[in-house]
């Protein structure tokens, strides 16, 4: 759809790119979008770990991004980290967006229940333990990725990794309180765009 829009008059922001550069850009965008597929998580992580080990073996401490394959690998993992960045945000923001996401899952589960369908994983508000699920998500998905990325760009991402680990500990401390039943679950109040912008601005100013 994005490339289709680029064909419309006054919408081609890459009009000044030559044919070869335009083809390279298109290829890069497609590869980055495909990297957001969670089914590719393990392969992306494995490639990133290999890059980290190669960097350590070389002893230079510098990344060699002279070829396209290495550059696209870095960009793919960068966008994958961005996709999995919510647990690494300040706790207040992390909890707010987790609540919104979980509520979306629960509404899907409610619909599936009403249609007598099998309820999808993480979508049953009567059985999902939110805190426990977040600890598992961090332990098995987010932390391995962010730990490896932090190792690659050390020390630039250390604060992100520290925040992720603090958030994980907070959720672990609240696991016993996480057996939420449908009658106990309060639907989160959705903030306006202005309120979100104000909170993000305040959070950024305090870091």
mmCIF file with all atom_site columns, C-alpha atoms in Angstrom:
data_model
loop_
_atom_site.group_PDB
_atom_site.id
_atom_site.type_symbol
_atom_site.label_atom_id
_atom_site.label_alt_id
_atom_site.label_comp_id
_atom_site.label_asym_id
_atom_site.label_entity_id
_atom_site.label_seq_id
_atom_site.pdbx_PDB_ins_code
_atom_site.Cartn_x
_atom_site.Cartn_y
_atom_site.Cartn_z
_atom_site.occupancy
_atom_site.B_iso_or_equiv
_atom_site.pdbx_formal_charge
_atom_site.auth_seq_id
_atom_site.auth_comp_id
_atom_site.auth_asym_id
_atom_site.auth_atom_id
_atom_site.pdbx_PDB_model_num
ATOM 1   C CA . UNK A 1 1   ? 0.000   0.000   0.000   1.00 0.00 ? 1   UNK A CA 1
ATOM 2   C CA . UNK A 1 2   ? 2.815   2.424   0.854   1.00 0.00 ? 2   UNK A CA 1
ATOM 3   C CA . UNK A 1 3   ? 4.471   1.906   -2.521  1.00 0.00 ? 3   UNK A CA 1
ATOM 4   C CA . UNK A 1 4   ? 1.113   2.274   -4.262  1.00 0.00 ? 4   UNK A CA 1
ATOM 5   C CA . UNK A 1 5   ? 0.613   5.652   -2.584  1.00 0.00 ? 5   UNK A CA 1
ATOM 6   C CA . UNK A 1 6   ? 4.044   6.699   -3.837  1.00 0.00 ? 6   UNK A CA 1
ATOM 7   C CA . UNK A 1 7   ? 2.744   6.413   -7.401  1.00 0.00 ? 7   UNK A CA 1
ATOM 8   C CA . UNK A 1 8   ? 0.160   9.129   -6.771  1.00 0.00 ? 8   UNK A CA 1
ATOM 9   C CA . UNK A 1 9   ? 0.818   12.703  -7.797  1.00 0.00 ? 9   UNK A CA 1
ATOM 10  C CA . UNK A 1 10  ? 2.655   14.779  -5.177  1.00 0.00 ? 10  UNK A CA 1
ATOM 11  C CA . UNK A 1 11  ? 3.077   11.708  -2.927  1.00 0.00 ? 11  UNK A CA 1
ATOM 12  C CA . UNK A 1 12  ? 6.390   10.358  -4.177  1.00 0.00 ? 12  UNK A CA 1
ATOM 13  C CA . UNK A 1 13  ? 8.802   11.483  -1.478  1.00 0.00 ? 13  UNK A CA 1
ATOM 14  C CA . UNK A 1 14  ? 11.557  9.485   -3.187  1.00 0.00 ? 14  UNK A CA 1
ATOM 15  C CA . UNK A 1 15  ? 11.145  11.128  -6.576  1.00 0.00 ? 15  UNK A CA 1
ATOM 16  C CA . UNK A 1 16  ? 14.752  12.342  -6.618  1.00 0.00 ? 16  UNK A CA 1
ATOM 17  C CA . UNK A 1 17  ? 16.214  8.865   -6.132  1.00 0.00 ? 17  UNK A CA 1
ATOM 18  C CA . UNK A 1 18  ? 17.692  7.175   -9.166  1.00 0.00 ? 18  UNK A CA 1
ATOM 19  C CA . UNK A 1 19  ? 16.425  3.811   -10.364 1.00 0.00 ? 19  UNK A CA 1
ATOM 20  C CA . UNK A 1 20  ? 19.053  1.700   -8.583  1.00 0.00 ? 20  UNK A CA 1
ATOM 21  C CA . UNK A 1 21  ? 18.761  3.558   -5.268  1.00 0.00 ? 21  UNK A CA 1
ATOM 22  C CA . UNK A 1 22  ? 14.986  3.346   -5.490  1.00 0.00 ? 22  UNK A CA 1
ATOM 23  C CA . UNK A 1 23  ? 15.141  -0.423  -5.980  1.00 0.00 ? 23  UNK A CA 1
ATOM 24  C CA . UNK A 1 24  ? 17.514  -0.762  -3.017  1.00 0.00 ? 24  UNK A CA 1
ATOM 25  C CA . UNK A 1 25  ? 15.193  1.312   -0.836  1.00 0.00 ? 25  UNK A CA 1
ATOM 26  C CA . UNK A 1 26  ? 12.165  -0.748  -1.824  1.00 0.00 ? 26  UNK A CA 1
ATOM 27  C CA . UNK A 1 27  ? 14.014  -3.978  -1.082  1.00 0.00 ? 27  UNK A CA 1
ATOM 28  C CA . UNK A 1 28  ? 15.160  -2.639  2.286   1.00 0.00 ? 28  UNK A CA 1
ATOM 29  C CA . UNK A 1 29  ? 11.673  -1.506  3.335   1.00 0.00 ? 29  UNK A CA 1
ATOM 30  C CA . UNK A 1 30  ? 10.184  -4.891  2.432   1.00 0.00 ? 30  UNK A CA 1
ATOM 31  C CA . UNK A 1 31  ? 12.857  -6.744  4.406   1.00 0.00 ? 31  UNK A CA 1
ATOM 32  C CA . UNK A 1 32  ? 12.318  -4.506  7.427   1.00 0.00 ? 32  UNK A CA 1
ATOM 33  C CA . UNK A 1 33  ? 8.551   -4.990  7.371   1.00 0.00 ? 33  UNK A CA 1
ATOM 34  C CA . UNK A 1 34  ? 8.962   -8.762  7.128   1.00 0.00 ? 34  UNK A CA 1
ATOM 35  C CA . UNK A 1 35  ? 11.290  -8.631  10.142  1.00 0.00 ? 35  UNK A CA 1
ATOM 36  C CA . UNK A 1 36  ? 8.365   -7.518  12.316  1.00 0.00 ? 36  UNK A CA 1
ATOM 37  C CA . UNK A 1 37  ? 6.836   -10.999 11.949  1.00 0.00 ? 37  UNK A CA 1
ATOM 38  C CA . UNK A 1 38  ? 7.256   -12.666 15.355  1.00 0.00 ? 38  UNK A CA 1
ATOM 39  C CA . UNK A 1 39  ? 7.754   -16.041 13.661  1.00 0.00 ? 39  UNK A CA 1
ATOM 40  C CA . UNK A 1 40  ? 11.198  -14.701 12.677  1.00 0.00 ? 40  UNK A CA 1
ATOM 41  C CA . UNK A 1 41  ? 12.160  -13.813 16.252  1.00 0.00 ? 41  UNK A CA 1
ATOM 42  C CA . UNK A 1 42  ? 14.459  -16.773 16.913  1.00 0.00 ? 42  UNK A CA 1
ATOM 43  C CA . UNK A 1 43  ? 16.305  -16.489 13.603  1.00 0.00 ? 43  UNK A CA 1
ATOM 44  C CA . UNK A 1 44  ? 16.809  -12.742 14.055  1.00 0.00 ? 44  UNK A CA 1
ATOM 45  C CA . UNK A 1 45  ? 18.109  -13.294 17.574  1.00 0.00 ? 45  UNK A CA 1
ATOM 46  C CA . UNK A 1 46  ? 20.473  -16.058 16.423  1.00 0.00 ? 46  UNK A CA 1
ATOM 47  C CA . UNK A 1 47  ? 21.904  -13.828 13.683  1.00 0.00 ? 47  UNK A CA 1
ATOM 48  C CA . UNK A 1 48  ? 22.325  -10.965 16.137  1.00 0.00 ? 48  UNK A CA 1
ATOM 49  C CA . UNK A 1 49  ? 24.169  -13.200 18.599  1.00 0.00 ? 49  UNK A CA 1
ATOM 50  C CA . UNK A 1 50  ? 26.488  -14.318 15.816  1.00 0.00 ? 50  UNK A CA 1
ATOM 51  C CA . UNK A 1 51  ? 27.219  -10.691 14.986  1.00 0.00 ? 51  UNK A CA 1
ATOM 52  C CA . UNK A 1 52  ? 28.004  -9.964  18.650  1.00 0.00 ? 52  UNK A CA 1
ATOM 53  C CA . UNK A 1 53  ? 30.393  -12.921 18.858  1.00 0.00 ? 53  UNK A CA 1
ATOM 54  C CA . UNK A 1 54  ? 32.089  -11.868 15.622  1.00 0.00 ? 54  UNK A CA 1
ATOM 55  C CA . UNK A 1 55  ? 32.560  -8.387  17.037  1.00 0.00 ? 55  UNK A CA 1
ATOM 56  C CA . UNK A 1 56  ? 34.142  -9.844  20.180  1.00 0.00 ? 56  UNK A CA 1
ATOM 57  C CA . UNK A 1 57  ? 36.454  -12.123 18.217  1.00 0.00 ? 57  UNK A CA 1
ATOM 58  C CA . UNK A 1 58  ? 37.673  -9.293  16.006  1.00 0.00 ? 58  UNK A CA 1
ATOM 59  C CA . UNK A 1 59  ? 38.681  -7.370  19.121  1.00 0.00 ? 59  UNK A CA 1
ATOM 60  C CA . UNK A 1 60  ? 38.109  -4.069  17.376  1.00 0.00 ? 60  UNK A CA 1
ATOM 61  C CA . UNK A 1 61  ? 34.926  -3.216  19.226  1.00 0.00 ? 61  UNK A CA 1
ATOM 62  C CA . UNK A 1 62  ? 33.664  -1.697  15.988  1.00 0.00 ? 62  UNK A CA 1
ATOM 63  C CA . UNK A 1 63  ? 30.929  -2.948  13.693  1.00 0.00 ? 63  UNK A CA 1
ATOM 64  C CA . UNK A 1 64  ? 31.854  -3.447  10.064  1.00 0.00 ? 64  UNK A CA 1
ATOM 65  C CA . UNK A 1 65  ? 28.778  -2.502  8.055   1.00 0.00 ? 65  UNK A CA 1
ATOM 66  C CA . UNK A 1 66  ? 30.401  -2.290  4.641   1.00 0.00 ? 66  UNK A CA 1
ATOM 67  C CA . UNK A 1 67  ? 28.067  -4.834  3.044   1.00 0.00 ? 67  UNK A CA 1
ATOM 68  C CA . UNK A 1 68  ? 24.303  -4.741  2.598   1.00 0.00 ? 68  UNK A CA 1
ATOM 69  C CA . UNK A 1 69  ? 23.658  -8.001  4.482   1.00 0.00 ? 69  UNK A CA 1
ATOM 70  C CA . UNK A 1 70  ? 25.192  -6.672  7.704   1.00 0.00 ? 70  UNK A CA 1
ATOM 71  C CA . UNK A 1 71  ? 23.448  -3.321  7.422   1.00 0.00 ? 71  UNK A CA 1
ATOM 72  C CA . UNK A 1 72  ? 20.030  -4.867  6.856   1.00 0.00 ? 72  UNK A CA 1
ATOM 73  C CA . UNK A 1 73  ? 20.603  -7.273  9.741   1.00 0.00 ? 73  UNK A CA 1
ATOM 74  C CA . UNK A 1 74  ? 21.252  -4.361  12.099  1.00 0.00 ? 74  UNK A CA 1
ATOM 75  C CA . UNK A 1 75  ? 18.193  -2.496  10.832  1.00 0.00 ? 75  UNK A CA 1
ATOM 76  C CA . UNK A 1 76  ? 15.983  -5.590  11.117  1.00 0.00 ? 76  UNK A CA 1
ATOM 77  C CA . UNK A 1 77  ? 16.988  -6.152  14.716  1.00 0.00 ? 77  UNK A CA 1
ATOM 78  C CA . UNK A 1 78  ? 16.648  -2.466  15.485  1.00 0.00 ? 78  UNK A CA 1
ATOM 79  C CA . UNK A 1 79  ? 13.029  -2.420  14.309  1.00 0.00 ? 79  UNK A CA 1
ATOM 80  C CA . UNK A 1 80  ? 12.419  -5.748  16.086  1.00 0.00 ? 80  UNK A CA 1
ATOM 81  C CA . UNK A 1 81  ? 13.720  -4.199  19.324  1.00 0.00 ? 81  UNK A CA 1
ATOM 82  C CA . UNK A 1 82  ? 11.385  -1.256  18.773  1.00 0.00 ? 82  UNK A CA 1
ATOM 83  C CA . UNK A 1 83  ? 8.494   -3.701  18.360  1.00 0.00 ? 83  UNK A CA 1
ATOM 84  C CA . UNK A 1 84  ? 9.402   -5.306  21.688  1.00 0.00 ? 84  UNK A CA 1
ATOM 85  C CA . UNK A 1 85  ? 10.188  -2.091  23.525  1.00 0.00 ? 85  UNK A CA 1
ATOM 86  C CA . UNK A 1 86  ? 7.045   -1.710  25.635  1.00 0.00 ? 86  UNK A CA 1
ATOM 87  C CA . UNK A 1 87  ? 8.394   -3.805  28.555  1.00 0.00 ? 87  UNK A CA 1
ATOM 88  C CA . UNK A 1 88  ? 11.509  -1.603  28.523  1.00 0.00 ? 88  UNK A CA 1
ATOM 89  C CA . UNK A 1 89  ? 9.597   1.652   28.902  1.00 0.00 ? 89  UNK A CA 1
ATOM 90  C CA . UNK A 1 90  ? 9.168   3.439   32.251  1.00 0.00 ? 90  UNK A CA 1
ATOM 91  C CA . UNK A 1 91  ? 6.885   1.269   34.385  1.00 0.00 ? 91  UNK A CA 1
ATOM 92  C CA . UNK A 1 92  ? 3.923   3.650   34.282  1.00 0.00 ? 92  UNK A CA 1
ATOM 93  C CA . UNK A 1 93  ? 3.861   3.690   30.493  1.00 0.00 ? 93  UNK A CA 1
ATOM 94  C CA . UNK A 1 94  ? 4.559   -0.041  30.292  1.00 0.00 ? 94  UNK A CA 1
ATOM 95  C CA . UNK A 1 95  ? 1.610   -0.887  32.555  1.00 0.00 ? 95  UNK A CA 1
ATOM 96  C CA . UNK A 1 96  ? -0.728  1.494   30.739  1.00 0.00 ? 96  UNK A CA 1
ATOM 97  C CA . UNK A 1 97  ? -0.058  0.005   27.310  1.00 0.00 ? 97  UNK A CA 1
ATOM 98  C CA . UNK A 1 98  ? -0.039  -3.550  28.652  1.00 0.00 ? 98  UNK A CA 1
ATOM 99  C CA . UNK A 1 99  ? -3.506  -2.918  30.089  1.00 0.00 ? 99  UNK A CA 1
ATOM 100 C CA . UNK A 1 100 ? -4.750  -1.688  26.734  1.00 0.00 ? 100 UNK A CA 1
ATOM 101 C CA . UNK A 1 101 ? -3.267  -4.622  24.864  1.00 0.00 ? 101 UNK A CA 1
ATOM 102 C CA . UNK A 1 102 ? -4.594  -7.205  27.324  1.00 0.00 ? 102 UNK A CA 1
ATOM 103 C CA . UNK A 1 103 ? -8.056  -5.641  27.191  1.00 0.00 ? 103 UNK A CA 1
ATOM 104 C CA . UNK A 1 104 ? -7.979  -5.935  23.398  1.00 0.00 ? 104 UNK A CA 1
ATOM 105 C CA . UNK A 1 105 ? -7.076  -9.621  23.744  1.00 0.00 ? 105 UNK A CA 1
ATOM 106 C CA . UNK A 1 106 ? -9.850  -10.147 26.297  1.00 0.00 ? 106 UNK A CA 1
ATOM 107 C CA . UNK A 1 107 ? -12.466 -8.550  24.052  1.00 0.00 ? 107 UNK A CA 1
ATOM 108 C CA . UNK A 1 108 ? -11.407 -10.918 21.293  1.00 0.00 ? 108 UNK A CA 1
ATOM 109 C CA . UNK A 1 109 ? -11.802 -13.807 23.743  1.00 0.00 ? 109 UNK A CA 1
ATOM 110 C CA . UNK A 1 110 ? -15.247 -12.551 24.759  1.00 0.00 ? 110 UNK A CA 1
ATOM 111 C CA . UNK A 1 111 ? -16.279 -12.527 21.111  1.00 0.00 ? 111 UNK A CA 1
ATOM 112 C CA . UNK A 1 112 ? -14.902 -16.024 20.561  1.00 0.00 ? 112 UNK A CA 1
ATOM 113 C CA . UNK A 1 113 ? -16.760 -17.267 23.642  1.00 0.00 ? 113 UNK A CA 1
ATOM 114 C CA . UNK A 1 114 ? -20.025 -15.738 22.412  1.00 0.00 ? 114 UNK A CA 1
ATOM 115 C CA . UNK A 1 115 ? -19.564 -17.503 19.069  1.00 0.00 ? 115 UNK A CA 1
ATOM 116 C CA . UNK A 1 116 ? -18.775 -20.827 20.800  1.00 0.00 ? 116 UNK A CA 1
ATOM 117 C CA . UNK A 1 117 ? -15.274 -20.785 19.318  1.00 0.00 ? 117 UNK A CA 1
ATOM 118 C CA . UNK A 1 118 ? -12.073 -21.948 20.955  1.00 0.00 ? 118 UNK A CA 1
ATOM 119 C CA . UNK A 1 119 ? -10.632 -19.020 22.879  1.00 0.00 ? 119 UNK A CA 1
ATOM 120 C CA . UNK A 1 120 ? -7.226  -17.945 21.582  1.00 0.00 ? 120 UNK A CA 1
ATOM 121 C CA . UNK A 1 121 ? -4.167  -17.956 23.863  1.00 0.00 ? 121 UNK A CA 1
ATOM 122 C CA . UNK A 1 122 ? -3.955  -14.929 26.181  1.00 0.00 ? 122 UNK A CA 1
ATOM 123 C CA . UNK A 1 123 ? -7.561  -13.991 25.355  1.00 0.00 ? 123 UNK A CA 1
ATOM 124 C CA . UNK A 1 124 ? -9.505  -15.598 28.212  1.00 0.00 ? 124 UNK A CA 1
ATOM 125 C CA . UNK A 1 125 ? -10.116 -12.941 30.842  1.00 0.00 ? 125 UNK A CA 1
ATOM 126 C CA . UNK A 1 126 ? -11.256 -15.611 33.304  1.00 0.00 ? 126 UNK A CA 1
ATOM 127 C CA . UNK A 1 127 ? -7.950  -17.453 33.402  1.00 0.00 ? 127 UNK A CA 1
ATOM 128 C CA . UNK A 1 128 ? -5.089  -15.265 32.179  1.00 0.00 ? 128 UNK A CA 1
ATOM 129 C CA . UNK A 1 129 ? -2.641  -14.163 34.877  1.00 0.00 ? 129 UNK A CA 1
ATOM 130 C CA . UNK A 1 130 ? -1.399  -10.879 33.480  1.00 0.00 ? 130 UNK A CA 1
ATOM 131 C CA . UNK A 1 131 ? 1.640   -10.431 35.721  1.00 0.00 ? 131 UNK A CA 1
ATOM 132 C CA . UNK A 1 132 ? 2.811   -13.999 35.206  1.00 0.00 ? 132 UNK A CA 1
ATOM 133 C CA . UNK A 1 133 ? 2.417   -13.673 31.449  1.00 0.00 ? 133 UNK A CA 1
ATOM 134 C CA . UNK A 1 134 ? 4.516   -10.504 31.428  1.00 0.00 ? 134 UNK A CA 1
ATOM 135 C CA . UNK A 1 135 ? 7.329   -12.144 33.395  1.00 0.00 ? 135 UNK A CA 1
ATOM 136 C CA . UNK A 1 136 ? 7.379   -15.047 30.927  1.00 0.00 ? 136 UNK A CA 1
ATOM 137 C CA . UNK A 1 137 ? 7.255   -12.681 27.944  1.00 0.00 ? 137 UNK A CA 1
ATOM 138 C CA . UNK A 1 138 ? 10.252  -10.766 29.259  1.00 0.00 ? 138 UNK A CA 1
ATOM 139 C CA . UNK A 1 139 ? 12.218  -13.874 30.258  1.00 0.00 ? 139 UNK A CA 1
ATOM 140 C CA . UNK A 1 140 ? 11.788  -15.815 27.028  1.00 0.00 ? 140 UNK A CA 1
ATOM 141 C CA . UNK A 1 141 ? 11.346  -13.122 24.362  1.00 0.00 ? 141 UNK A CA 1
ATOM 142 C CA . UNK A 1 142 ? 12.288  -9.575  25.330  1.00 0.00 ? 142 UNK A CA 1
ATOM 143 C CA . UNK A 1 143 ? 15.265  -9.979  27.641  1.00 0.00 ? 143 UNK A CA 1
ATOM 144 C CA . UNK A 1 144 ? 17.340  -12.269 25.371  1.00 0.00 ? 144 UNK A CA 1
ATOM 145 C CA . UNK A 1 145 ? 16.858  -9.809  22.510  1.00 0.00 ? 145 UNK A CA 1
ATOM 146 C CA . UNK A 1 146 ? 17.596  -6.650  24.477  1.00 0.00 ? 146 UNK A CA 1
ATOM 147 C CA . UNK A 1 147 ? 20.517  -8.247  26.312  1.00 0.00 ? 147 UNK A CA 1
ATOM 148 C CA . UNK A 1 148 ? 22.119  -9.169  22.991  1.00 0.00 ? 148 UNK A CA 1
ATOM 149 C CA . UNK A 1 149 ? 21.421  -5.757  21.469  1.00 0.00 ? 149 UNK A CA 1
ATOM 150 C CA . UNK A 1 150 ? 22.874  -4.093  24.562  1.00 0.00 ? 150 UNK A CA 1
ATOM 151 C CA . UNK A 1 151 ? 25.997  -6.211  24.203  1.00 0.00 ? 151 UNK A CA 1
ATOM 152 C CA . UNK A 1 152 ? 26.300  -5.139  20.576  1.00 0.00 ? 152 UNK A CA 1
ATOM 153 C CA . UNK A 1 153 ? 26.023  -1.392  21.194  1.00 0.00 ? 153 UNK A CA 1
ATOM 154 C CA . UNK A 1 154 ? 27.374  -1.296  24.766  1.00 0.00 ? 154 UNK A CA 1
ATOM 155 C CA . UNK A 1 155 ? 27.017  0.900   26.727  1.00 0.00 ? 155 UNK A CA 1
ATOM 156 C CA . UNK A 1 156 ? 24.429  2.842   24.745  1.00 0.00 ? 156 UNK A CA 1
ATOM 157 C CA . UNK A 1 157 ? 21.431  0.626   25.596  1.00 0.00 ? 157 UNK A CA 1
ATOM 158 C CA . UNK A 1 158 ? 22.293  -0.254  29.193  1.00 0.00 ? 158 UNK A CA 1
ATOM 159 C CA . UNK A 1 159 ? 19.602  2.028   30.650  1.00 0.00 ? 159 UNK A CA 1
ATOM 160 C CA . UNK A 1 160 ? 16.983  0.281   28.503  1.00 0.00 ? 160 UNK A CA 1
ATOM 161 C CA . UNK A 1 161 ? 18.097  -3.141  29.705  1.00 0.00 ? 161 UNK A CA 1
ATOM 162 C CA . UNK A 1 162 ? 18.151  -1.985  33.335  1.00 0.00 ? 162 UNK A CA 1
ATOM 163 C CA . UNK A 1 163 ? 14.595  -0.656  33.020  1.00 0.00 ? 163 UNK A CA 1
ATOM 164 C CA . UNK A 1 164 ? 13.445  -3.914  31.451  1.00 0.00 ? 164 UNK A CA 1
ATOM 165 C CA . UNK A 1 165 ? 14.903  -5.911  34.334  1.00 0.00 ? 165 UNK A CA 1
ATOM 166 C CA . UNK A 1 166 ? 13.366  -3.592  36.947  1.00 0.00 ? 166 UNK A CA 1
ATOM 167 C CA . UNK A 1 167 ? 9.952   -3.936  35.286  1.00 0.00 ? 167 UNK A CA 1
ATOM 168 C CA . UNK A 1 168 ? 10.315  -7.703  35.211  1.00 0.00 ? 168 UNK A CA 1
ATOM 169 C CA . UNK A 1 169 ? 11.038  -7.734  38.946  1.00 0.00 ? 169 UNK A CA 1
ATOM 170 C CA . UNK A 1 170 ? 8.007   -5.539  39.635  1.00 0.00 ? 170 UNK A CA 1
ATOM 171 C CA . UNK A 1 171 ? 5.676   -7.908  37.792  1.00 0.00 ? 171 UNK A CA 1
ATOM 172 C CA . UNK A 1 172 ? 7.197   -10.936 39.486  1.00 0.00 ? 172 UNK A CA 1
ATOM 173 C CA . UNK A 1 173 ? 6.480   -9.378  42.886  1.00 0.00 ? 173 UNK A CA 1
ATOM 174 C CA . UNK A 1 174 ? 2.813   -9.008  41.894  1.00 0.00 ? 174 UNK A CA 1
ATOM 175 C CA . UNK A 1 175 ? 2.218   -12.476 40.451  1.00 0.00 ? 175 UNK A CA 1
ATOM 176 C CA . UNK A 1 176 ? 0.161   -13.563 43.468  1.00 0.00 ? 176 UNK A CA 1
ATOM 177 C CA . UNK A 1 177 ? -2.255  -10.730 42.753  1.00 0.00 ? 177 UNK A CA 1
ATOM 178 C CA . UNK A 1 178 ? -2.625  -11.581 39.075  1.00 0.00 ? 178 UNK A CA 1
ATOM 179 C CA . UNK A 1 179 ? -5.482  -14.107 39.161  1.00 0.00 ? 179 UNK A CA 1
ATOM 180 C CA . UNK A 1 180 ? -7.918  -11.657 37.680  1.00 0.00 ? 180 UNK A CA 1
ATOM 181 C CA . UNK A 1 181 ? -11.539 -12.710 37.157  1.00 0.00 ? 181 UNK A CA 1
ATOM 182 C CA . UNK A 1 182 ? -13.835 -10.995 34.740  1.00 0.00 ? 182 UNK A CA 1
ATOM 183 C CA . UNK A 1 183 ? -15.756 -9.335  37.593  1.00 0.00 ? 183 UNK A CA 1
ATOM 184 C CA . UNK A 1 184 ? -12.541 -7.917  39.013  1.00 0.00 ? 184 UNK A CA 1
ATOM 185 C CA . UNK A 1 185 ? -11.025 -6.571  35.821  1.00 0.00 ? 185 UNK A CA 1
ATOM 186 C CA . UNK A 1 186 ? -11.430 -2.838  35.399  1.00 0.00 ? 186 UNK A CA 1
ATOM 187 C CA . UNK A 1 187 ? -11.426 -1.756  31.788  1.00 0.00 ? 187 UNK A CA 1
ATOM 188 C CA . UNK A 1 188 ? -8.658  0.821   31.384  1.00 0.00 ? 188 UNK A CA 1
ATOM 189 C CA . UNK A 1 189 ? -9.703  4.372   30.706  1.00 0.00 ? 189 UNK A CA 1
ATOM 190 C CA . UNK A 1 190 ? -8.269  5.347   27.349  1.00 0.00 ? 190 UNK A CA 1
ATOM 191 C CA . UNK A 1 191 ? -6.432  8.616   27.588  1.00 0.00 ? 191 UNK A CA 1
ATOM 192 C CA . UNK A 1 192 ? -6.801  11.263  24.925  1.00 0.00 ? 192 UNK A CA 1
ATOM 193 C CA . UNK A 1 193 ? -3.964  11.906  22.491  1.00 0.00 ? 193 UNK A CA 1
ATOM 194 C CA . UNK A 1 194 ? -3.189  15.143  24.345  1.00 0.00 ? 194 UNK A CA 1
ATOM 195 C CA . UNK A 1 195 ? -2.956  13.308  27.678  1.00 0.00 ? 195 UNK A CA 1
ATOM 196 C CA . UNK A 1 196 ? -0.635  10.689  26.161  1.00 0.00 ? 196 UNK A CA 1
ATOM 197 C CA . UNK A 1 197 ? 1.587   13.392  24.670  1.00 0.00 ? 197 UNK A CA 1
ATOM 198 C CA . UNK A 1 198 ? 1.730   15.192  28.028  1.00 0.00 ? 198 UNK A CA 1
ATOM 199 C CA . UNK A 1 199 ? 2.672   12.000  29.901  1.00 0.00 ? 199 UNK A CA 1
ATOM 200 C CA . UNK A 1 200 ? 5.356   11.044  27.390  1.00 0.00 ? 200 UNK A CA 1
ATOM 201 C CA . UNK A 1 201 ? 6.755   14.574  27.541  1.00 0.00 ? 201 UNK A CA 1
ATOM 202 C CA . UNK A 1 202 ? 6.814   14.473  31.348  1.00 0.00 ? 202 UNK A CA 1
ATOM 203 C CA . UNK A 1 203 ? 8.459   11.038  31.393  1.00 0.00 ? 203 UNK A CA 1
ATOM 204 C CA . UNK A 1 204 ? 11.103  12.109  28.888  1.00 0.00 ? 204 UNK A CA 1
ATOM 205 C CA . UNK A 1 205 ? 11.854  15.189  30.932  1.00 0.00 ? 205 UNK A CA 1
ATOM 206 C CA . UNK A 1 206 ? 12.518  13.095  34.019  1.00 0.00 ? 206 UNK A CA 1
ATOM 207 C CA . UNK A 1 207 ? 15.018  10.710  32.367  1.00 0.00 ? 207 UNK A CA 1
#
